[in-house]
Amino acid sequence: MNPLQAPEFRAHILRDEPMSRHTSWRVGGPAEYFYTPHDRDELSHFLRDLPDATPIYWVGLGSNLLVRDGGLRGVVIGTQGAFTRLERRAQTRLYCECSVPCTRLARQSVKWGLAEAEFFGGIPGTLGGALAMNAGAYGGETWKYVVSVEVINRRGERRMRDAAEFQPAYRHVGRPANDEWFLSAELQ
């Protein structure tokens, strides 16, 4: 069943949701559907049953995001409030989910004594956005520190990918598949 009409998703989907409520500039027309996943399993189920022709957009904090007044057809997946784990995995490694604000990542890295992560404090968005565009500030860039990432594809399948599978460049990241989005990363 199309998840946009399924009763189990009803509480997590808003129809004709003004994107101005989800952007730092407070502008933007309505999203046809705005979906906020509860967790990875629910998101996988949602994506698996979503018709292939439905456009998908992702938004975290909505920092510096401009949405046209005419709005967006399809589904906007809002990750704010979900996927917020940040934990230290080893002396110099940490695990961070895509909705963690980069400023939180920077502050916690400093508390843990992890050098070179301060630049994340200059990035106004989330780790997911920073991964997608190789965001940077103060001479640092996101992908310099990526060891691996967890992605989810349009069919709701999740997998781990090594950083070497991506081609980071200035404010761009070449990806092995265009229908995959970031869920988390392990950083060194």
CSV table of N, CA, C and O in Angstrom, one decimal, residues 88 103-115 117-118:
chain,number,residue,atom,x,y,z
A,88,ARG,N,31.0,8.2,21.1
A,88,ARG,CA,32.5,7.9,20.9
A,88,ARG,C,32.6,6.4,20.7
A,88,ARG,O,32.1,5.6,21.5
A,103,THR,N,27.1,21.8,14.8
A,103,THR,CA,27.6,22.6,16.0
A,103,THR,C,27.7,21.6,17.2
A,103,THR,O,28.6,21.7,18.0
A,104,ARG,N,26.7,20.7,17.3
A,104,ARG,CA,26.7,19.8,18.5
A,104,ARG,C,27.9,18.8,18.3
A,104,ARG,O,28.6,18.5,19.3
A,105,LEU,N,28.1,18.4,17.1
A,105,LEU,CA,29.2,17.5,16.8
A,105,LEU,C,30.6,18.2,17.2
A,105,LEU,O,31.4,17.6,17.8
A,106,ALA,N,30.7,19.4,16.8
A,106,ALA,CA,31.9,20.2,17.2
A,106,ALA,C,32.1,20.3,18.7
A,106,ALA,O,33.2,20.0,19.2
A,107,ARG,N,31.0,20.7,19.4
A,107,ARG,CA,31.1,20.9,20.8
A,107,ARG,C,31.5,19.6,21.5
A,107,ARG,O,32.3,19.5,22.4
A,108,GLN,N,30.8,18.5,21.1
A,108,GLN,CA,31.1,17.2,21.8
A,108,GLN,C,32.5,16.7,21.5
A,108,GLN,O,33.1,16.1,22.3
A,109,SER,N,32.9,16.9,20.2
A,109,SER,CA,34.3,16.5,19.9
A,109,SER,C,35.3,17.2,20.7
A,109,SER,O,36.3,16.6,21.1
A,110,VAL,N,35.1,18.5,21.0
A,110,VAL,CA,36.0,19.3,21.8
A,110,VAL,C,36.0,18.7,23.2
A,110,VAL,O,37.0,18.5,23.8
A,111,LYS,N,34.8,18.4,23.8
A,111,LYS,CA,34.7,17.8,25.1
A,111,LYS,C,35.5,16.5,25.2
A,111,LYS,O,36.0,16.1,26.2
A,112,TRP,N,35.4,15.7,24.1
A,112,TRP,CA,36.1,14.4,24.1
A,112,TRP,C,37.6,14.5,23.8
A,112,TRP,O,38.3,13.6,23.7
A,113,GLY,N,38.0,15.8,23.5
A,113,GLY,CA,39.5,16.0,23.2
A,113,GLY,C,39.9,15.5,21.8
A,113,GLY,O,41.0,15.2,21.5
A,114,LEU,N,38.9,15.5,20.9
A,114,LEU,CA,39.2,15.1,19.5
A,114,LEU,C,39.6,16.3,18.7
A,114,LEU,O,38.8,17.2,18.4
A,115,ALA,N,40.8,16.4,18.3
A,115,ALA,CA,41.4,17.5,17.6
A,115,ALA,C,40.8,17.6,16.2
A,115,ALA,O,40.4,16.6,15.6
A,117,ALA,N,38.2,18.8,14.9
A,117,ALA,CA,36.7,18.8,14.6
A,117,ALA,C,36.1,20.1,14.8
A,117,ALA,O,34.9,20.3,14.6
A,118,GLU,N,36.8,21.1,15.3
A,118,GLU,CA,36.2,22.4,15.6
A,118,GLU,C,35.6,23.1,14.4
A,118,GLU,O,34.6,23.8,14.5
